[in-house]
Backbone as JSON, one array per atom type, in Angstrom:
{
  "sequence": "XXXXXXXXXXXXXXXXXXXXXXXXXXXXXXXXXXXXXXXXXXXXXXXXXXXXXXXXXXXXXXXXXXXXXXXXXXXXXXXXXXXXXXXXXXXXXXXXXXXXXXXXXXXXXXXXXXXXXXXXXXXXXXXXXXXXXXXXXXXXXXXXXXXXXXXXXXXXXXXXXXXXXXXXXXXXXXXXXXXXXXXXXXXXX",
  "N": [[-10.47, 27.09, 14.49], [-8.8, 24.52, 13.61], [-8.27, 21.04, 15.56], [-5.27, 19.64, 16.67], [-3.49, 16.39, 15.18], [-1.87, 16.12, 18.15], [-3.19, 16.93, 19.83], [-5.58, 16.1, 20.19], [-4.75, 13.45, 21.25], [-3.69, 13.82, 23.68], [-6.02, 14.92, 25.23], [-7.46, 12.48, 25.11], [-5.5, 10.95, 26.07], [-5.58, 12.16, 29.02], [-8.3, 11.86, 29.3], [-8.53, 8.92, 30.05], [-6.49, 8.25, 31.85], [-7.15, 10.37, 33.78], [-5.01, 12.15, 34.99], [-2.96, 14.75, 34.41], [-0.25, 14.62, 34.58], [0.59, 11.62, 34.25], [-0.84, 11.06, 31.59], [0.97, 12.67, 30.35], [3.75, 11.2, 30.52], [3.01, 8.84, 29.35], [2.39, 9.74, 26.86], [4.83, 10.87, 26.3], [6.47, 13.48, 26.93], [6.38, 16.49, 28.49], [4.64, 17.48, 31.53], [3.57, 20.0, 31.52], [3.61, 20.37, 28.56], [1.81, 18.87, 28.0], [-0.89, 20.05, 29.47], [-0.29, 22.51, 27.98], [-1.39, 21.81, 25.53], [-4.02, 20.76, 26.23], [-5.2, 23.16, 26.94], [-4.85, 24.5, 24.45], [-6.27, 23.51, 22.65], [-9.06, 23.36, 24.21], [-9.83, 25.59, 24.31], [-9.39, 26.37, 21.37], [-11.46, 25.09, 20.53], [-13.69, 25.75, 21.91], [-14.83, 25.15, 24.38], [-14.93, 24.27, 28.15], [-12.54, 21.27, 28.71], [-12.06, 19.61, 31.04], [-13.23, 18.63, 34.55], [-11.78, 19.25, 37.72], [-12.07, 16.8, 40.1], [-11.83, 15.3, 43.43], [-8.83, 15.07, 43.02], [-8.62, 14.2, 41.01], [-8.58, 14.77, 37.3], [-11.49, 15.03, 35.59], [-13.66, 14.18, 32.41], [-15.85, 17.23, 30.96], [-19.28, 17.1, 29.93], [-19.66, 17.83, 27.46], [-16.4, 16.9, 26.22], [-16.47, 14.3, 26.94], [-18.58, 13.54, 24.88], [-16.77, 13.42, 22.8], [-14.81, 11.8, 23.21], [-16.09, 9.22, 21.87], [-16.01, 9.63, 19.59], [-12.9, 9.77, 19.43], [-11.88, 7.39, 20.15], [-12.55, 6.12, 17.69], [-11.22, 7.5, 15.8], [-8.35, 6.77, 16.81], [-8.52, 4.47, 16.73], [-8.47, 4.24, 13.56], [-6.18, 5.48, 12.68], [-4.0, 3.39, 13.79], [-5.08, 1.25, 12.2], [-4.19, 2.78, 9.73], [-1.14, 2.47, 10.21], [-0.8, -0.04, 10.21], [-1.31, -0.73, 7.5], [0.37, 0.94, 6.37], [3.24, -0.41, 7.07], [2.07, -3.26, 5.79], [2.91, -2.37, 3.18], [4.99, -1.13, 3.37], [6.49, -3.16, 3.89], [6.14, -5.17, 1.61], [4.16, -6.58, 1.97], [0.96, -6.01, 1.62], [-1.28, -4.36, -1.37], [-1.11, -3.66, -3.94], [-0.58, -5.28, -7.24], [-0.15, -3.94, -10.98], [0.19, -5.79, -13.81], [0.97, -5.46, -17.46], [0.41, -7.22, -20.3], [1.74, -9.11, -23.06], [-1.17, -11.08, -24.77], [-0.35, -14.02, -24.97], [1.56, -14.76, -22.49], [-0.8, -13.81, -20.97], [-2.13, -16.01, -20.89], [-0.84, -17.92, -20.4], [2.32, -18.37, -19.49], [2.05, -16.24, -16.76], [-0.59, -16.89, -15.2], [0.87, -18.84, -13.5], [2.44, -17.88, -11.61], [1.6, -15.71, -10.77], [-0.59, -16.93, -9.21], [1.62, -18.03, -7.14], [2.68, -15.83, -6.41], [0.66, -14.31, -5.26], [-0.54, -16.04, -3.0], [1.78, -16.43, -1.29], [1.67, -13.73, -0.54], [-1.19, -12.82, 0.87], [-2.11, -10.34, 1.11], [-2.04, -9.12, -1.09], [-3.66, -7.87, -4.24], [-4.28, -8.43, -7.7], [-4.22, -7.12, -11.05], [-4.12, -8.73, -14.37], [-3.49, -7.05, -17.62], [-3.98, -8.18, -20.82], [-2.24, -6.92, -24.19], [-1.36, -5.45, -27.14], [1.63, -5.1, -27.74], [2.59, -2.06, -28.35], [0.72, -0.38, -27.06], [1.18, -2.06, -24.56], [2.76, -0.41, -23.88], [2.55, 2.25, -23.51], [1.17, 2.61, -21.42], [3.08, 1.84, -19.71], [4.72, 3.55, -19.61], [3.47, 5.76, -19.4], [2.91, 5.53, -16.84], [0.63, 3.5, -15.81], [0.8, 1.08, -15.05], [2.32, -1.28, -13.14], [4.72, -2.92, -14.33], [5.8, -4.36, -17.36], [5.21, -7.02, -19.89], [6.39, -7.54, -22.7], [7.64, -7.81, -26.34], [9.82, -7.14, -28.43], [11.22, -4.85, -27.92], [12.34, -1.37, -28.22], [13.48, 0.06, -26.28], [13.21, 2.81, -23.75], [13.6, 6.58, -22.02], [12.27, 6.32, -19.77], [11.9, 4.21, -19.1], [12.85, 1.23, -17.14], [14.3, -1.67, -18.35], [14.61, -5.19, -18.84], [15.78, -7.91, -20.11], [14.29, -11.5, -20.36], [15.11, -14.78, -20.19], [13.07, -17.22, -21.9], [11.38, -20.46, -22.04], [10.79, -21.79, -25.37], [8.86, -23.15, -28.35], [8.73, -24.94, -30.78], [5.99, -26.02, -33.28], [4.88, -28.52, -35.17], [4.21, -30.42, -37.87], [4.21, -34.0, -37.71], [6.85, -35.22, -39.49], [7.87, -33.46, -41.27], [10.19, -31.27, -42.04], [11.82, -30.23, -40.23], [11.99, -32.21, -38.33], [14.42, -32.99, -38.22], [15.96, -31.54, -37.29], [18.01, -30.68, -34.07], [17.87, -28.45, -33.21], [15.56, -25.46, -33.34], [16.01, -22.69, -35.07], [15.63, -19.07, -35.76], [16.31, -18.09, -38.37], [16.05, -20.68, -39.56], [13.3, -20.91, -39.91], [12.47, -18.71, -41.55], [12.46, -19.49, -44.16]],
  "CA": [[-9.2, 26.39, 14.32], [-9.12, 22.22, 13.31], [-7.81, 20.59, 16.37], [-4.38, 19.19, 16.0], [-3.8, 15.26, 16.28], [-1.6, 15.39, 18.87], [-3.61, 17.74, 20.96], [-6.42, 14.72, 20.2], [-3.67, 12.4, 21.57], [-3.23, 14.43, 24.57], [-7.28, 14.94, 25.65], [-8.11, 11.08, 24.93], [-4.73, 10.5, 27.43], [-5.61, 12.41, 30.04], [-9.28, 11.67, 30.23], [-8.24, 7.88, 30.24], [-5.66, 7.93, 33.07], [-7.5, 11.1, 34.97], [-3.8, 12.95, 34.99], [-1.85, 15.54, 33.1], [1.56, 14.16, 34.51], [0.11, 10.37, 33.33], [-1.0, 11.75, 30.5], [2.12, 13.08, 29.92], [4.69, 10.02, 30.88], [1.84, 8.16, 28.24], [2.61, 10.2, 25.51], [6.43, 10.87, 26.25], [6.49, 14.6, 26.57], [6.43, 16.92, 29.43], [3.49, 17.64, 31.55], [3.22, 21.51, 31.24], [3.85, 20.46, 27.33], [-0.03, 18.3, 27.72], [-1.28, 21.26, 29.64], [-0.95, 23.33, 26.89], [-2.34, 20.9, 24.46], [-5.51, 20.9, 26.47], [-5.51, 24.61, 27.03], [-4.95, 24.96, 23.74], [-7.71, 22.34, 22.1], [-9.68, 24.0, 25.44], [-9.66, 27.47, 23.6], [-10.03, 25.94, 19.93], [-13.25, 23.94, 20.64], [-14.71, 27.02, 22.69], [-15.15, 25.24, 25.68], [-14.05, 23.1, 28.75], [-12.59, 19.7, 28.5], [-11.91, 18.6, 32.22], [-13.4, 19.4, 35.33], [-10.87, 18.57, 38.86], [-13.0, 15.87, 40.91], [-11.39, 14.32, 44.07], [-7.74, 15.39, 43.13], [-8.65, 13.73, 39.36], [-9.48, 15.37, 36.33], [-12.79, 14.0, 34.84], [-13.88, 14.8, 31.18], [-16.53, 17.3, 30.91], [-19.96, 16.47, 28.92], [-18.99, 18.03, 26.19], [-15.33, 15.97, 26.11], [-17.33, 12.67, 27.1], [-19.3, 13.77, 24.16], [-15.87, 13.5, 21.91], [-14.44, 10.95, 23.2], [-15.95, 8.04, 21.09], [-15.35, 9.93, 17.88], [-11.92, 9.22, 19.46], [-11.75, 6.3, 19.89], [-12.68, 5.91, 16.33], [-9.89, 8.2, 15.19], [-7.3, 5.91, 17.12], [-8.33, 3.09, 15.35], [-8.33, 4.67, 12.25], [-4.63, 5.81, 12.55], [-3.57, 2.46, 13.94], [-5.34, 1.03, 10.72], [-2.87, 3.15, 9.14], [0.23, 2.07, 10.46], [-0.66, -1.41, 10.09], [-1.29, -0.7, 6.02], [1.99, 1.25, 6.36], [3.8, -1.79, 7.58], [2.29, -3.98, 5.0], [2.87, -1.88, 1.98], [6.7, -1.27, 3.43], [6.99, -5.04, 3.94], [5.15, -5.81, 0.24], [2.78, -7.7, 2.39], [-0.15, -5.7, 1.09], [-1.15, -3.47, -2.31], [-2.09, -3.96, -5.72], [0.2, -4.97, -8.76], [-0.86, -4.33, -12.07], [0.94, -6.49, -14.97], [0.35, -5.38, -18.7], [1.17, -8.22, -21.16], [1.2, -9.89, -24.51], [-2.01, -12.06, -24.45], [0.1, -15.47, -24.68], [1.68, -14.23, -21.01], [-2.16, -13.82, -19.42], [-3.28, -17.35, -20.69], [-0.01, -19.21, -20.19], [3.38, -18.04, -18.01], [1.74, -15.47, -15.94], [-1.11, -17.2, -13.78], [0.96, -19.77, -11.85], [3.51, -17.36, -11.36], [1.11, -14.83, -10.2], [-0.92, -17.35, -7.96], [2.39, -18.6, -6.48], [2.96, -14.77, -5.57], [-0.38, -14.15, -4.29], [-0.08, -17.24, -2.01], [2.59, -15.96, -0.68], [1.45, -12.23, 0.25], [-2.89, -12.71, 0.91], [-2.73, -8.65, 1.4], [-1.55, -8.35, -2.4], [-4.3, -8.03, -5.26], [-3.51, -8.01, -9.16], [-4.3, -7.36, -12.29], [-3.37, -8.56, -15.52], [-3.81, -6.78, -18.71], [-3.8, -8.17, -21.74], [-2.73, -6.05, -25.05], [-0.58, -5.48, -28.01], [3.22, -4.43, -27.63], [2.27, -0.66, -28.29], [0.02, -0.52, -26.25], [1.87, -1.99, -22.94], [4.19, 0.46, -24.05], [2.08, 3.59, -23.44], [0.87, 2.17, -19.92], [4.11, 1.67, -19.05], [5.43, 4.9, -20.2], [2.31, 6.84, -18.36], [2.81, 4.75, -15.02], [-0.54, 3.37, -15.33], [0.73, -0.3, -14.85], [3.8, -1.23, -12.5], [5.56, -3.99, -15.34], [5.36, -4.78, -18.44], [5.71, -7.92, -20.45], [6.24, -7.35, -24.25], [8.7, -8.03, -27.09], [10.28, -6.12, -29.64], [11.41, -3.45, -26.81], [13.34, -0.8, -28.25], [13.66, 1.17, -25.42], [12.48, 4.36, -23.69], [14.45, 6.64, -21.2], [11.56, 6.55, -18.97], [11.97, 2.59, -18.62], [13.94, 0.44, -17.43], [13.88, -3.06, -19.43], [15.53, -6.42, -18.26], [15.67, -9.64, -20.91], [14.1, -12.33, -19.45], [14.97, -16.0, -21.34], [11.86, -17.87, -21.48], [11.71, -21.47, -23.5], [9.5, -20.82, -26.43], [8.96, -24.3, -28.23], [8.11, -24.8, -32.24], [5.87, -27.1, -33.19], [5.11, -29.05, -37.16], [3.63, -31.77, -37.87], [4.84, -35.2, -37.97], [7.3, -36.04, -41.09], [8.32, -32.37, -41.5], [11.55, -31.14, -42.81], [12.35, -29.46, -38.91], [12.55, -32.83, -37.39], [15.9, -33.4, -38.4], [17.02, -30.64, -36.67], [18.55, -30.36, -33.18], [17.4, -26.9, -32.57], [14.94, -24.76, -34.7], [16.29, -21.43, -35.17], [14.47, -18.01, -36.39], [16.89, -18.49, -39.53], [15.61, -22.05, -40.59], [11.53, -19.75, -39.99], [12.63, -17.53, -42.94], [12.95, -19.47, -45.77]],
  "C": [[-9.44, 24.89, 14.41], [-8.09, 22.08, 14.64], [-6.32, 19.77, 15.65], [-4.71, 17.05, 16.28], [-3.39, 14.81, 17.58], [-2.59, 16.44, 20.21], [-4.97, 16.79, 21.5], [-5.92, 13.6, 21.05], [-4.26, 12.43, 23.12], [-4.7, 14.45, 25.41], [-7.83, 13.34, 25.82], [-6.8, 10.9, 26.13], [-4.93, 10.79, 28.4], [-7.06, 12.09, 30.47], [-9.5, 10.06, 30.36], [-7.55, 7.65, 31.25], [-5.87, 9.06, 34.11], [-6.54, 12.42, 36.01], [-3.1, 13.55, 34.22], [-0.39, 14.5, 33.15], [1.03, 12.58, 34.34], [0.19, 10.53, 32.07], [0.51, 11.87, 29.6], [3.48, 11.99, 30.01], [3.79, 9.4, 28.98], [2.4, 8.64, 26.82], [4.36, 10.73, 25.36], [7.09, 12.36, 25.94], [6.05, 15.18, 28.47], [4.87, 17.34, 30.47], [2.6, 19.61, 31.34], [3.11, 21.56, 29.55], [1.95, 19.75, 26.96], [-0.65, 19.07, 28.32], [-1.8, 22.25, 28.78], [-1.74, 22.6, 25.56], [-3.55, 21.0, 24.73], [-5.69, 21.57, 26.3], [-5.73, 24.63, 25.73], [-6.01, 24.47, 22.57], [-8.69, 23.28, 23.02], [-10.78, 24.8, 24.11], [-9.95, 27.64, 22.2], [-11.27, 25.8, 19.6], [-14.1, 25.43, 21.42], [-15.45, 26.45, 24.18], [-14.25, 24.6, 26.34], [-13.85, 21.68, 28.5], [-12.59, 18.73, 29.8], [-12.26, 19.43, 33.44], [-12.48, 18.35, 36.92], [-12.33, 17.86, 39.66], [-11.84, 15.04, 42.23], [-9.91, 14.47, 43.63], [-7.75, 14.33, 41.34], [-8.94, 14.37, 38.4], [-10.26, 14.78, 35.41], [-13.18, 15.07, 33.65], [-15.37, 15.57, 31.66], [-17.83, 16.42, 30.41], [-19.7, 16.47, 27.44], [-17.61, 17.02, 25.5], [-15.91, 14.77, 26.33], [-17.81, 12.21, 25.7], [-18.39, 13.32, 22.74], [-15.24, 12.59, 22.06], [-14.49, 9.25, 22.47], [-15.41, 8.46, 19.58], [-13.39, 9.33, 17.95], [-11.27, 8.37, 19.21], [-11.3, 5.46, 18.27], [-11.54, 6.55, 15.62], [-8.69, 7.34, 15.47], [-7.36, 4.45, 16.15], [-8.44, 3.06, 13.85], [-6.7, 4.98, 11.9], [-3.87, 4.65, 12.81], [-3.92, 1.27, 12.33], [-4.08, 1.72, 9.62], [-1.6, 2.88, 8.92], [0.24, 0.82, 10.08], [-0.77, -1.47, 8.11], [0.01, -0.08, 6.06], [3.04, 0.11, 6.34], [3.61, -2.54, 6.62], [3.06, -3.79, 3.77], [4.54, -1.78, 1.9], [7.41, -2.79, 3.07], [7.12, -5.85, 2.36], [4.48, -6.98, 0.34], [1.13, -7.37, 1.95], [0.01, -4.56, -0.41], [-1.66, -3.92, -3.37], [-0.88, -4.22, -6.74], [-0.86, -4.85, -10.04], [0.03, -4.58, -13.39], [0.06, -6.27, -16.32], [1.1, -6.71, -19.57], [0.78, -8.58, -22.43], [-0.31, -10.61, -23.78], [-1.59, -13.79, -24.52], [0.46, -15.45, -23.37], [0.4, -14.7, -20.4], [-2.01, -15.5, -19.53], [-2.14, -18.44, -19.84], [1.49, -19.35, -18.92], [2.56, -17.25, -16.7], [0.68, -16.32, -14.43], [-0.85, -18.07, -12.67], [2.0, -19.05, -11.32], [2.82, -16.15, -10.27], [0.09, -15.56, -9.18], [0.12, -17.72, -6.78], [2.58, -17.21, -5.53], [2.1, -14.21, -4.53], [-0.41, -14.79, -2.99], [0.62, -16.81, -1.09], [2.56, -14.16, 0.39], [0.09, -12.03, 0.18], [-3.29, -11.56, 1.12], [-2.61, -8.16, -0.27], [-2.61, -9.11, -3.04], [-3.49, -7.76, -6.52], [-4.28, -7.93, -10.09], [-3.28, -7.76, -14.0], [-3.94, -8.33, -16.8], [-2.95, -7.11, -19.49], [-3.77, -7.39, -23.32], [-1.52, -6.15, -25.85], [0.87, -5.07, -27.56], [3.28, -2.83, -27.13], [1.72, -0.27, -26.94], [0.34, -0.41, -24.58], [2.92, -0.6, -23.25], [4.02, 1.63, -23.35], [1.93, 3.28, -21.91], [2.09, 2.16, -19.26], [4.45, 3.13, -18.75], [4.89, 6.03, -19.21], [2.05, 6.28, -17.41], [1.31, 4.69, -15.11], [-0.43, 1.93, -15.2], [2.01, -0.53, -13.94], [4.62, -2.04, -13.48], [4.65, -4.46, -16.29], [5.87, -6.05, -19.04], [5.62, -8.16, -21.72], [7.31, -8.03, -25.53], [8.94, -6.88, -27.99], [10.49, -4.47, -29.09], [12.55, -2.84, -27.63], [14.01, 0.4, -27.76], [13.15, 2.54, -25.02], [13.68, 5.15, -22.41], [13.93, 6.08, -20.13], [11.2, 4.68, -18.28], [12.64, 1.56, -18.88], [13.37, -0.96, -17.92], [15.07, -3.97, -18.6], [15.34, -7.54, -19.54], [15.47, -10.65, -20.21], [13.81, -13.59, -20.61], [13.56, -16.78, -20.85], [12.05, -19.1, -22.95], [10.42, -21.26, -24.02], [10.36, -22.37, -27.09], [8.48, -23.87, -29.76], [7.08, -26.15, -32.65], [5.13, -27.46, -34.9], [4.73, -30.27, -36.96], [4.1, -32.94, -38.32], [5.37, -35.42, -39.4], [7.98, -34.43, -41.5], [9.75, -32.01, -41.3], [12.74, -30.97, -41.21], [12.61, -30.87, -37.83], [13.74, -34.01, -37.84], [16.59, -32.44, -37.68], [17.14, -30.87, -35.02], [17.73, -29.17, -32.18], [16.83, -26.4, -33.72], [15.25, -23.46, -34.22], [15.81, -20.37, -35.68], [15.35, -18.22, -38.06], [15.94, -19.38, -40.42], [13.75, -21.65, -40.64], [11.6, -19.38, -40.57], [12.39, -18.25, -43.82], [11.56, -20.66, -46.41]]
}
């Protein structure tokens, strides 16, 4: 039988404070309730874990023997919580942005250093690629956002319009600088 973790909990508490009813305050549970945790880890493992000394209970060799793996387990689960925490927060993680290739070279990297900056647990990528393309990535969750044009929707994603100034440019003496505003219209003809 695999040991449970809290029965792990429960053996690393008591051979740290030398008491079931410690032990048991420690972990916030009764002491006949860490009793059986040992007993029952005890009885798992196939041997003893604590022998009474002086009105204390001291870890066998065997439990002595387990105790750093412990250790190591605690700070492996505390590691946990603390990536938990970031990932809740969106202090740590990974984005990955698909985009036109005007995006990578030009909006995207001060937008995406400003974000980095801001959260030093968050990595990114950004892929550059045709319309289609982001489309499929998107579609098959293999990117978290996309940045494309000519969206004509999917069920499977949601879309936002985002204005961005987009600038024309012609060379001195040309017909467009009489105009005000260059429009996709006055591009046609």
């Amino acid at each position: 039988m695999r040991p449970t973790l809290r029965q792990l909990e429960a053996l690393k508490s008591v051979a740290d404070t030398g008491s079931m009813t410690r032990a048991a305050t420690d972990l916030g549970i009764s002491q006949p309730a860490v009793s059986r945790l040992i007993s029952d880890l005890a009885e798992a493992l196939g041997f003893r874990l604590f022998d009474r000394r002086g009105g204390r209970l001291v870890p066998t060799q065997e439990a002595r023997f387990l105790l750093p793996e412990l250790d190591r387990l605690s700070q492996t689960l505390d590691q946990i919580g603390e990536v938990s925490r970031n990932l809740t927060q969106r202090t740590a993680g990974h984005i990955k942005i698909a985009c036109l290739p005007g995006f990578a070279t030009s909006h995207l990297p001060d937008l995406i250093a400003d974000f980095l900056n801001a959260r030093p647990g968050v990595t990114a990528t950004i892929e550059p690629d045709r319309p289609e393309r982001i489309m499929e990535w998107i579609i098959g969750e293999q990117y978290d956002c996309g940045i494309t044009d000519g969206f004509e929707g999917h069920p499977a994603v949601f879309s936002e319009i985002v204005p961005i100034r987009t600038v024309c440019i012609f060379p001195a003496g040309h017909a467009f600088e009489s105009l005000q505003e260059v429009r996709p219209d006055d591009l046609a003809g």
